PDB file of N, CA and C in Angstrom:
ATOM      1  N   MET A   2      38.259   0.473  -0.863  1.00  0.00           N
ATOM      2  CA  MET A   2      37.497   0.702  -2.089  1.00  0.00           C
ATOM      3  C   MET A   2      36.762   2.040  -1.961  1.00  0.00           C
ATOM      4  N   SER A   3      36.849   2.836  -2.987  1.00  0.00           N
ATOM      5  CA  SER A   3      36.181   4.134  -2.975  1.00  0.00           C
ATOM      6  C   SER A   3      34.671   3.944  -3.108  1.00  0.00           C
ATOM      7  N   THR A   4      33.952   5.003  -2.795  1.00  0.00           N
ATOM      8  CA  THR A   4      32.495   4.970  -2.921  1.00  0.00           C
ATOM      9  C   THR A   4      32.083   4.705  -4.364  1.00  0.00           C
ATOM     10  N   ASP A   5      32.761   5.340  -5.316  1.00  0.00           N
ATOM     11  CA  ASP A   5      32.437   5.130  -6.731  1.00  0.00           C
ATOM     12  C   ASP A   5      32.696   3.687  -7.147  1.00  0.00           C
ATOM     13  N   ALA A   6      33.806   3.122  -6.689  1.00  0.00           N
ATOM     14  CA  ALA A   6      34.122   1.735  -7.027  1.00  0.00           C
ATOM     15  C   ALA A   6      33.115   0.779  -6.391  1.00  0.00           C
ATOM     16  N   ALA A   7      32.709   1.077  -5.171  1.00  0.00           N
ATOM     17  CA  ALA A   7      31.723   0.236  -4.496  1.00  0.00           C
ATOM     18  C   ALA A   7      30.378   0.299  -5.219  1.00  0.00           C
ATOM     19  N   LYS A   8      30.002   1.496  -5.679  1.00  0.00           N
ATOM     20  CA  LYS A   8      28.747   1.641  -6.424  1.00  0.00           C
ATOM     21  C   LYS A   8      28.829   0.881  -7.745  1.00  0.00           C
ATOM     22  N   THR A   9      29.950   0.975  -8.419  1.00  0.00           N
ATOM     23  CA  THR A   9      30.139   0.247  -9.673  1.00  0.00           C
ATOM     24  C   THR A   9      30.034  -1.256  -9.437  1.00  0.00           C
ATOM     25  N   ALA A  10      30.641  -1.744  -8.364  1.00  0.00           N
ATOM     26  CA  ALA A  10      30.565  -3.171  -8.036  1.00  0.00           C
ATOM     27  C   ALA A  10      29.123  -3.599  -7.763  1.00  0.00           C
ATOM     28  N   LEU A  11      28.365  -2.744  -7.075  1.00  0.00           N
ATOM     29  CA  LEU A  11      26.958  -3.042  -6.812  1.00  0.00           C
ATOM     30  C   LEU A  11      26.167  -3.081  -8.115  1.00  0.00           C
ATOM     31  N   LEU A  12      26.390  -2.109  -8.980  1.00  0.00           N
ATOM     32  CA  LEU A  12      25.694  -2.082 -10.266  1.00  0.00           C
ATOM     33  C   LEU A  12      26.018  -3.326 -11.085  1.00  0.00           C
ATOM     34  N   ASP A  13      27.275  -3.734 -11.082  1.00  0.00           N
ATOM     35  CA  ASP A  13      27.660  -4.956 -11.789  1.00  0.00           C
ATOM     36  C   ASP A  13      26.954  -6.177 -11.199  1.00  0.00           C
ATOM     37  N   ALA A  14      26.846  -6.212  -9.877  1.00  0.00           N
ATOM     38  CA  ALA A  14      26.144  -7.329  -9.225  1.00  0.00           C
ATOM     39  C   ALA A  14      24.677  -7.359  -9.650  1.00  0.00           C
ATOM     40  N   LEU A  15      24.030  -6.193  -9.675  1.00  0.00           N
ATOM     41  CA  LEU A  15      22.628  -6.127 -10.100  1.00  0.00           C
ATOM     42  C   LEU A  15      22.472  -6.576 -11.552  1.00  0.00           C
ATOM     43  N   LEU A  16      23.389  -6.166 -12.402  1.00  0.00           N
ATOM     44  CA  LEU A  16      23.316  -6.535 -13.815  1.00  0.00           C
ATOM     45  C   LEU A  16      23.551  -8.027 -14.039  1.00  0.00           C
ATOM     46  N   SER A  17      24.169  -8.700 -13.083  1.00  0.00           N
ATOM     47  CA  SER A  17      24.423 -10.132 -13.231  1.00  0.00           C
ATOM     48  C   SER A  17      23.198 -10.988 -12.933  1.00  0.00           C
ATOM     49  N   LEU A  18      22.187 -10.416 -12.301  1.00  0.00           N
ATOM     50  CA  LEU A  18      20.986 -11.175 -11.936  1.00  0.00           C
ATOM     51  C   LEU A  18      20.186 -11.522 -13.184  1.00  0.00           C
ATOM     52  N   GLN A  19      19.701 -12.771 -13.256  1.00  0.00           N
ATOM     53  CA  GLN A  19      19.045 -13.238 -14.471  1.00  0.00           C
ATOM     54  C   GLN A  19      17.567 -13.550 -14.308  1.00  0.00           C
ATOM     55  N   THR A  20      17.103 -13.722 -13.083  1.00  0.00           N
ATOM     56  CA  THR A  20      15.696 -14.075 -12.875  1.00  0.00           C
ATOM     57  C   THR A  20      15.120 -13.253 -11.725  1.00  0.00           C
ATOM     58  N   ARG A  21      13.804 -13.230 -11.634  1.00  0.00           N
ATOM     59  CA  ARG A  21      13.161 -12.567 -10.493  1.00  0.00           C
ATOM     60  C   ARG A  21      13.591 -13.215  -9.188  1.00  0.00           C
ATOM     61  N   ALA A  22      13.695 -14.543  -9.185  1.00  0.00           N
ATOM     62  CA  ALA A  22      14.093 -15.264  -7.969  1.00  0.00           C
ATOM     63  C   ALA A  22      15.497 -14.848  -7.530  1.00  0.00           C
ATOM     64  N   GLU A  23      16.410 -14.722  -8.486  1.00  0.00           N
ATOM     65  CA  GLU A  23      17.760 -14.265  -8.146  1.00  0.00           C
ATOM     66  C   GLU A  23      17.732 -12.841  -7.610  1.00  0.00           C
ATOM     67  N   ALA A  24      16.971 -11.980  -8.259  1.00  0.00           N
ATOM     68  CA  ALA A  24      16.868 -10.593  -7.806  1.00  0.00           C
ATOM     69  C   ALA A  24      16.270 -10.523  -6.411  1.00  0.00           C
ATOM     70  N   ASP A  25      15.234 -11.318  -6.172  1.00  0.00           N
ATOM     71  CA  ASP A  25      14.598 -11.343  -4.858  1.00  0.00           C
ATOM     72  C   ASP A  25      15.585 -11.814  -3.794  1.00  0.00           C
ATOM     73  N   ALA A  26      16.332 -12.869  -4.083  1.00  0.00           N
ATOM     74  CA  ALA A  26      17.298 -13.393  -3.111  1.00  0.00           C
ATOM     75  C   ALA A  26      18.378 -12.354  -2.806  1.00  0.00           C
ATOM     76  N   PHE A  27      18.916 -11.727  -3.847  1.00  0.00           N
ATOM     77  CA  PHE A  27      19.976 -10.738  -3.652  1.00  0.00           C
ATOM     78  C   PHE A  27      19.469  -9.536  -2.872  1.00  0.00           C
ATOM     79  N   LEU A  28      18.324  -9.001  -3.287  1.00  0.00           N
ATOM     80  CA  LEU A  28      17.788  -7.826  -2.601  1.00  0.00           C
ATOM     81  C   LEU A  28      17.378  -8.147  -1.169  1.00  0.00           C
ATOM     82  N   SER A  29      16.905  -9.357  -0.930  1.00  0.00           N
ATOM     83  CA  SER A  29      16.545  -9.760   0.439  1.00  0.00           C
ATOM     84  C   SER A  29      17.770  -9.810   1.345  1.00  0.00           C
ATOM     85  N   ASP A  30      18.913 -10.196   0.773  1.00  0.00           N
ATOM     86  CA  ASP A  30      20.156 -10.186   1.549  1.00  0.00           C
ATOM     87  C   ASP A  30      20.715  -8.770   1.699  1.00  0.00           C
ATOM     88  N   LEU A  31      20.580  -7.984   0.661  1.00  0.00           N
ATOM     89  CA  LEU A  31      21.183  -6.653   0.630  1.00  0.00           C
ATOM     90  C   LEU A  31      20.420  -5.630   1.470  1.00  0.00           C
ATOM     91  N   CYS A  32      19.099  -5.722   1.460  1.00  0.00           N
ATOM     92  CA  CYS A  32      18.246  -4.692   2.063  1.00  0.00           C
ATOM     93  C   CYS A  32      17.464  -5.234   3.255  1.00  0.00           C
ATOM     94  N   THR A  33      17.082  -4.329   4.131  1.00  0.00           N
ATOM     95  CA  THR A  33      16.171  -4.697   5.203  1.00  0.00           C
ATOM     96  C   THR A  33      14.756  -4.808   4.625  1.00  0.00           C
ATOM     97  N   PRO A  34      13.849  -5.496   5.302  1.00  0.00           N
ATOM     98  CA  PRO A  34      12.467  -5.534   4.818  1.00  0.00           C
ATOM     99  C   PRO A  34      11.870  -4.139   4.639  1.00  0.00           C
ATOM    100  N   ALA A  35      12.202  -3.217   5.521  1.00  0.00           N
ATOM    101  CA  ALA A  35      11.676  -1.844   5.404  1.00  0.00           C
ATOM    102  C   ALA A  35      12.223  -1.155   4.156  1.00  0.00           C
ATOM    103  N   GLU A  36      13.490  -1.372   3.846  1.00  0.00           N
ATOM    104  CA  GLU A  36      14.063  -0.775   2.637  1.00  0.00           C
ATOM    105  C   GLU A  36      13.399  -1.345   1.381  1.00  0.00           C
ATOM    106  N   LEU A  37      13.175  -2.647   1.373  1.00  0.00           N
ATOM    107  CA  LEU A  37      12.503  -3.263   0.222  1.00  0.00           C
ATOM    108  C   LEU A  37      11.088  -2.735   0.062  1.00  0.00           C
ATOM    109  N   ARG A  38      10.381  -2.572   1.179  1.00  0.00           N
ATOM    110  CA  ARG A  38       9.024  -2.007   1.106  1.00  0.00           C
ATOM    111  C   ARG A  38       9.069  -0.589   0.543  1.00  0.00           C
ATOM    112  N   ALA A  39      10.054   0.197   0.969  1.00  0.00           N
ATOM    113  CA  ALA A  39      10.178   1.575   0.481  1.00  0.00           C
ATOM    114  C   ALA A  39      10.470   1.597  -1.015  1.00  0.00           C
ATOM    115  N   PHE A  40      11.348   0.707  -1.487  1.00  0.00           N
ATOM    116  CA  PHE A  40      11.629   0.635  -2.923  1.00  0.00           C
ATOM    117  C   PHE A  40      10.380   0.253  -3.702  1.00  0.00           C
ATOM    118  N   ALA A  41       9.674  -0.760  -3.209  1.00  0.00           N
ATOM    119  CA  ALA A  41       8.460  -1.216  -3.892  1.00  0.00           C
ATOM    120  C   ALA A  41       7.396  -0.122  -3.898  1.00  0.00           C
ATOM    121  N   GLU A  42       7.283   0.602  -2.791  1.00  0.00           N
ATOM    122  CA  GLU A  42       6.323   1.705  -2.696  1.00  0.00           C
ATOM    123  C   GLU A  42       6.642   2.791  -3.710  1.00  0.00           C
ATOM    124  N   ARG A  43       7.905   3.180  -3.808  1.00  0.00           N
ATOM    125  CA  ARG A  43       8.299   4.223  -4.766  1.00  0.00           C
ATOM    126  C   ARG A  43       8.042   3.771  -6.193  1.00  0.00           C
ATOM    127  N   TRP A  44       8.329   2.500  -6.468  1.00  0.00           N
ATOM    128  CA  TRP A  44       8.100   1.992  -7.823  1.00  0.00           C
ATOM    129  C   TRP A  44       6.606   1.989  -8.149  1.00  0.00           C
ATOM    130  N   GLN A  45       5.781   1.600  -7.180  1.00  0.00           N
ATOM    131  CA  GLN A  45       4.332   1.628  -7.404  1.00  0.00           C
ATOM    132  C   GLN A  45       3.864   3.059  -7.652  1.00  0.00           C
ATOM    133  N   VAL A  46       4.386   4.003  -6.897  1.00  0.00           N
ATOM    134  CA  VAL A  46       4.037   5.418  -7.102  1.00  0.00           C
ATOM    135  C   VAL A  46       4.430   5.856  -8.510  1.00  0.00           C
ATOM    136  N   ALA A  47       5.627   5.499  -8.947  1.00  0.00           N
ATOM    137  CA  ALA A  47       6.078   5.878 -10.292  1.00  0.00           C
ATOM    138  C   ALA A  47       5.147   5.304 -11.357  1.00  0.00           C
ATOM    139  N   ARG A  48       4.745   4.045 -11.190  1.00  0.00           N
ATOM    140  CA  ARG A  48       3.847   3.420 -12.163  1.00  0.00           C
ATOM    141  C   ARG A  48       2.485   4.103 -12.173  1.00  0.00           C
ATOM    142  N   LEU A  49       1.975   4.449 -10.999  1.00  0.00           N
ATOM    143  CA  LEU A  49       0.680   5.126 -10.922  1.00  0.00           C
ATOM    144  C   LEU A  49       0.761   6.535 -11.501  1.00  0.00           C
ATOM    145  N   LEU A  50       1.855   7.229 -11.239  1.00  0.00           N
ATOM    146  CA  LEU A  50       2.033   8.569 -11.813  1.00  0.00           C
ATOM    147  C   LEU A  50       2.108   8.501 -13.330  1.00  0.00           C
ATOM    148  N   ASP A  51       2.720   7.471 -13.845  1.00  0.00           N
ATOM    149  CA  ASP A  51       2.863   7.321 -15.291  1.00  0.00           C
ATOM    150  C   ASP A  51       1.514   7.074 -15.954  1.00  0.00           C
ATOM    151  N   GLY A  52       0.571   6.506 -15.197  1.00  0.00           N
ATOM    152  CA  GLY A  52      -0.779   6.317 -15.721  1.00  0.00           C
ATOM    153  C   GLY A  52      -1.472   7.638 -15.978  1.00  0.00           C
ATOM    154  N   GLY A  53      -1.162   8.644 -15.168  1.00  0.00           N
ATOM    155  CA  GLY A  53      -1.584  10.001 -15.414  1.00  0.00           C
ATOM    156  C   GLY A  53      -3.009  10.382 -15.089  1.00  0.00           C
ATOM    157  N   ASP A  54      -3.831   9.463 -14.626  1.00  0.00           N
ATOM    158  CA  ASP A  54      -5.245   9.808 -14.436  1.00  0.00           C
ATOM    159  C   ASP A  54      -5.667   9.901 -12.975  1.00  0.00           C
ATOM    160  N   LYS A  55      -4.699   9.871 -12.051  1.00  0.00           N
ATOM    161  CA  LYS A  55      -5.040   9.944 -10.628  1.00  0.00           C
ATOM    162  C   LYS A  55      -4.364  11.149  -9.998  1.00  0.00           C
ATOM    163  N   THR A  56      -5.010  11.666  -8.961  1.00  0.00           N
ATOM    164  CA  THR A  56      -4.410  12.771  -8.217  1.00  0.00           C
ATOM    165  C   THR A  56      -3.296  12.236  -7.318  1.00  0.00           C
ATOM    166  N   TYR A  57      -2.447  13.134  -6.877  1.00  0.00           N
ATOM    167  CA  TYR A  57      -1.389  12.730  -5.956  1.00  0.00           C
ATOM    168  C   TYR A  57      -1.981  12.102  -4.696  1.00  0.00           C
ATOM    169  N   ARG A  58      -3.063  12.646  -4.228  1.00  0.00           N
ATOM    170  CA  ARG A  58      -3.703  12.111  -3.019  1.00  0.00           C
ATOM    171  C   ARG A  58      -4.210  10.686  -3.257  1.00  0.00           C
ATOM    172  N   GLU A  59      -4.831  10.453  -4.405  1.00  0.00           N
ATOM    173  CA  GLU A  59      -5.314   9.107  -4.731  1.00  0.00           C
ATOM    174  C   GLU A  59      -4.153   8.121  -4.848  1.00  0.00           C
ATOM    175  N   ILE A  60      -3.064   8.569  -5.448  1.00  0.00           N
ATOM    176  CA  ILE A  60      -1.882   7.713  -5.585  1.00  0.00           C
ATOM    177  C   ILE A  60      -1.302   7.380  -4.215  1.00  0.00           C
ATOM    178  N   ALA A  61      -1.212   8.367  -3.344  1.00  0.00           N
ATOM    179  CA  ALA A  61      -0.686   8.135  -1.994  1.00  0.00           C
ATOM    180  C   ALA A  61      -1.509   7.080  -1.278  1.00  0.00           C
ATOM    181  N   VAL A  62      -2.823   7.169  -1.388  1.00  0.00           N
ATOM    182  CA  VAL A  62      -3.693   6.193  -0.730  1.00  0.00           C
ATOM    183  C   VAL A  62      -3.504   4.810  -1.340  1.00  0.00           C
ATOM    184  N   GLU A  63      -3.543   4.734  -2.669  1.00  0.00           N
ATOM    185  CA  GLU A  63      -3.443   3.432  -3.341  1.00  0.00           C
ATOM    186  C   GLU A  63      -2.097   2.755  -3.085  1.00  0.00           C
ATOM    187  N   ALA A  64      -1.034   3.533  -3.033  1.00  0.00           N
ATOM    188  CA  ALA A  64       0.303   2.970  -2.836  1.00  0.00           C
ATOM    189  C   ALA A  64       0.695   2.883  -1.361  1.00  0.00           C
ATOM    190  N   SER A  65      -0.183   3.320  -0.474  1.00  0.00           N
ATOM    191  CA  SER A  65       0.140   3.398   0.956  1.00  0.00           C
ATOM    192  C   SER A  65       1.416   4.206   1.170  1.00  0.00           C
ATOM    193  N   ALA A  66       1.527   5.284   0.439  1.00  0.00           N
ATOM    194  CA  ALA A  66       2.705   6.143   0.494  1.00  0.00           C
ATOM    195  C   ALA A  66       2.331   7.495   1.071  1.00  0.00           C
ATOM    196  N   SER A  67       3.326   8.192   1.557  1.00  0.00           N
ATOM    197  CA  SER A  67       3.076   9.543   2.048  1.00  0.00           C
ATOM    198  C   SER A  67       2.963  10.487   0.857  1.00  0.00           C
ATOM    199  N   PRO A  68       2.235  11.585   1.028  1.00  0.00           N
ATOM    200  CA  PRO A  68       2.189  12.593  -0.036  1.00  0.00           C
ATOM    201  C   PRO A  68       3.586  13.096  -0.413  1.00  0.00           C
ATOM    202  N   THR A  69       4.483  13.162   0.561  1.00  0.00           N
ATOM    203  CA  THR A  69       5.847  13.589   0.290  1.00  0.00           C
ATOM    204  C   THR A  69       6.539  12.628  -0.668  1.00  0.00           C
ATOM    205  N   THR A  70       6.330  11.328  -0.479  1.00  0.00           N
ATOM    206  CA  THR A  70       6.916  10.333  -1.383  1.00  0.00           C
ATOM    207  C   THR A  70       6.378  10.513  -2.787  1.00  0.00           C
ATOM    208  N   VAL A  71       5.086  10.743  -2.910  1.00  0.00           N
ATOM    209  CA  VAL A  71       4.483  10.933  -4.229  1.00  0.00           C
ATOM    210  C   VAL A  71       5.097  12.150  -4.917  1.00  0.00           C
ATOM    211  N   VAL A  72       5.246  13.232  -4.194  1.00  0.00           N
ATOM    212  CA  VAL A  72       5.819  14.455  -4.770  1.00  0.00           C
ATOM    213  C   VAL A  72       7.272  14.223  -5.179  1.00  0.00           C
ATOM    214  N   ARG A  73       8.038  13.531  -4.350  1.00  0.00           N
ATOM    215  CA  ARG A  73       9.448  13.276  -4.678  1.00  0.00           C
ATOM    216  C   ARG A  73       9.587  12.408  -5.919  1.00  0.00           C
ATOM    217  N   VAL A  74       8.771  11.374  -6.014  1.00  0.00           N
ATOM    218  CA  VAL A  74       8.823  10.503  -7.195  1.00  0.00           C
ATOM    219  C   VAL A  74       8.378  11.288  -8.430  1.00  0.00           C
ATOM    220  N   ALA A  75       7.338  12.089  -8.282  1.00  0.00           N
ATOM    221  CA  ALA A  75       6.864  12.903  -9.406  1.00  0.00           C
ATOM    222  C   ALA A  75       7.961  13.854  -9.877  1.00  0.00           C
ATOM    223  N   ARG A  76       8.672  14.457  -8.941  1.00  0.00           N
ATOM    224  CA  ARG A  76       9.768  15.364  -9.290  1.00  0.00           C
ATOM    225  C   ARG A  76      10.861  14.599 -10.040  1.00  0.00           C
ATOM    226  N   SER A  77      11.160  13.394  -9.596  1.00  0.00           N
ATOM    227  CA  SER A  77      12.166  12.585 -10.291  1.00  0.00           C
ATOM    228  C   SER A  77      11.728  12.267 -11.712  1.00  0.00           C
ATOM    229  N   LEU A  78      10.450  11.975 -11.885  1.00  0.00           N
ATOM    230  CA  LEU A  78       9.936  11.659 -13.222  1.00  0.00           C
ATOM    231  C   LEU A  78       9.992  12.869 -14.150  1.00  0.00           C
ATOM    232  N   LYS A  79       9.784  14.053 -13.598  1.00  0.00           N
ATOM    233  CA  LYS A  79       9.661  15.248 -14.435  1.00  0.00           C
ATOM    234  C   LYS A  79      10.941  16.057 -14.563  1.00  0.00           C
ATOM    235  N   ASP A  80      11.667  16.234 -13.460  1.00  0.00           N
ATOM    236  CA  ASP A  80      12.705  17.253 -13.427  1.00  0.00           C
ATOM    237  C   ASP A  80      14.138  16.760 -13.252  1.00  0.00           C
ATOM    238  N   MET A  81      14.325  15.577 -12.723  1.00  0.00           N
ATOM    239  CA  MET A  81      15.675  15.147 -12.386  1.00  0.00           C
ATOM    240  C   MET A  81      16.415  14.644 -13.619  1.00  0.00           C
ATOM    241  N   PRO A  82      17.713  14.865 -13.663  1.00  0.00           N
ATOM    242  CA  PRO A  82      18.473  14.503 -14.865  1.00  0.00           C
ATOM    243  C   PRO A  82      18.682  13.001 -15.047  1.00  0.00           C
ATOM    244  N   HIS A  83      18.562  12.209 -14.002  1.00  0.00           N
ATOM    245  CA  HIS A  83      18.859  10.779 -14.111  1.00  0.00           C
ATOM    246  C   HIS A  83      17.849  10.042 -14.991  1.00  0.00           C
ATOM    247  N   GLN A  84      16.575  10.342 -14.806  1.00  0.00           N
ATOM    248  CA  GLN A  84      15.479   9.744 -15.577  1.00  0.00           C
ATOM    249  C   GLN A  84      15.471   8.214 -15.538  1.00  0.00           C
ATOM    250  N   GLY A  85      15.873   7.653 -14.397  1.00  0.00           N
ATOM    251  CA  GLY A  85      15.869   6.201 -14.223  1.00  0.00           C
ATOM    252  C   GLY A  85      14.474   5.614 -14.219  1.00  0.00           C
ATOM    253  N   TYR A  86      13.555   6.270 -13.516  1.00  0.00           N
ATOM    254  CA  TYR A  86      12.169   5.789 -13.530  1.00  0.00           C
ATOM    255  C   TYR A  86      11.642   5.772 -14.964  1.00  0.00           C
ATOM    256  N   ARG A  87      11.849   6.871 -15.672  1.00  0.00           N
ATOM    257  CA  ARG A  87      11.336   6.995 -17.044  1.00  0.00           C
ATOM    258  C   ARG A  87      11.912   5.904 -17.943  1.00  0.00           C
ATOM    259  N   LEU A  88      13.207   5.660 -17.825  1.00  0.00           N
ATOM    260  CA  LEU A  88      13.864   4.642 -18.633  1.00  0.00           C
ATOM    261  C   LEU A  88      13.200   3.278 -18.452  1.00  0.00           C
ATOM    262  N   VAL A  89      13.000   2.887 -17.200  1.00  0.00           N
ATOM    263  CA  VAL A  89      12.441   1.565 -16.924  1.00  0.00           C
ATOM    264  C   VAL A  89      10.961   1.512 -17.282  1.00  0.00           C
ATOM    265  N   LEU A  90      10.206   2.558 -16.976  1.00  0.00           N
ATOM    266  CA  LEU A  90       8.795   2.577 -17.345  1.00  0.00           C
ATOM    267  C   LEU A  90       8.625   2.413 -18.857  1.00  0.00           C
ATOM    268  N   ASP A  91       9.415   3.142 -19.616  1.00  0.00           N
ATOM    269  CA  ASP A  91       9.316   3.062 -21.081  1.00  0.00           C
ATOM    270  C   ASP A  91       9.741   1.689 -21.596  1.00  0.00           C
ATOM    271  N   ARG A  92      10.790   1.124 -21.029  1.00  0.00           N
ATOM    272  CA  ARG A  92      11.223  -0.223 -21.447  1.00  0.00           C
ATOM    273  C   ARG A  92      10.148  -1.260 -21.176  1.00  0.00           C
ATOM    274  N   LEU A  93       9.534  -1.173 -20.009  1.00  0.00           N
ATOM    275  CA  LEU A  93       8.497  -2.148 -19.674  1.00  0.00           C
ATOM    276  C   LEU A  93       7.267  -1.997 -20.580  1.00  0.00           C
ATOM    277  N   LYS A  94       6.964  -0.776 -20.977  1.00  0.00           N
ATOM    278  CA  LYS A  94       5.864  -0.557 -21.924  1.00  0.00           C
ATOM    279  C   LYS A  94       6.166  -1.207 -23.260  1.00  0.00           C
ATOM    280  N   GLN A  95       7.404  -1.123 -23.705  1.00  0.00           N
ATOM    281  CA  GLN A  95       7.812  -1.712 -24.980  1.00  0.00           C
ATOM    282  C   GLN A  95       7.681  -3.227 -24.952  1.00  0.00           C
ATOM    283  N   LYS A  96       7.932  -3.824 -23.795  1.00  0.00           N
ATOM    284  CA  LYS A  96       7.847  -5.282 -23.652  1.00  0.00           C
ATOM    285  C   LYS A  96       6.410  -5.777 -23.656  1.00  0.00           C
ATOM    286  N   ALA A  97       5.502  -4.916 -23.191  1.00  0.00           N
ATOM    287  CA  ALA A  97       4.097  -5.332 -23.029  1.00  0.00           C
ATOM    288  C   ALA A  97       3.389  -5.501 -24.363  1.00  0.00           C
TER     289      ALA A  97
END
């Protein structure tokens, strides 16, 4: 299986999840605890950056993240073409 096909299969698997419990079970099998912590940390950084009222240093402290992580997530929010963080942040705002 090619890398693209494997990625597509993974995306399809993620899209099949219907509950938080299912997502937690799948991600717990798929990822190491350290990888899950890193994903959660990046997501927390993205949410804090979207709030817009804290400095990068304050966000790093609150999220227990490195300043480098904060800068990378900020760059993804502002400059990267994928805009995955932005898509999910905006969707979650619409639900609230």
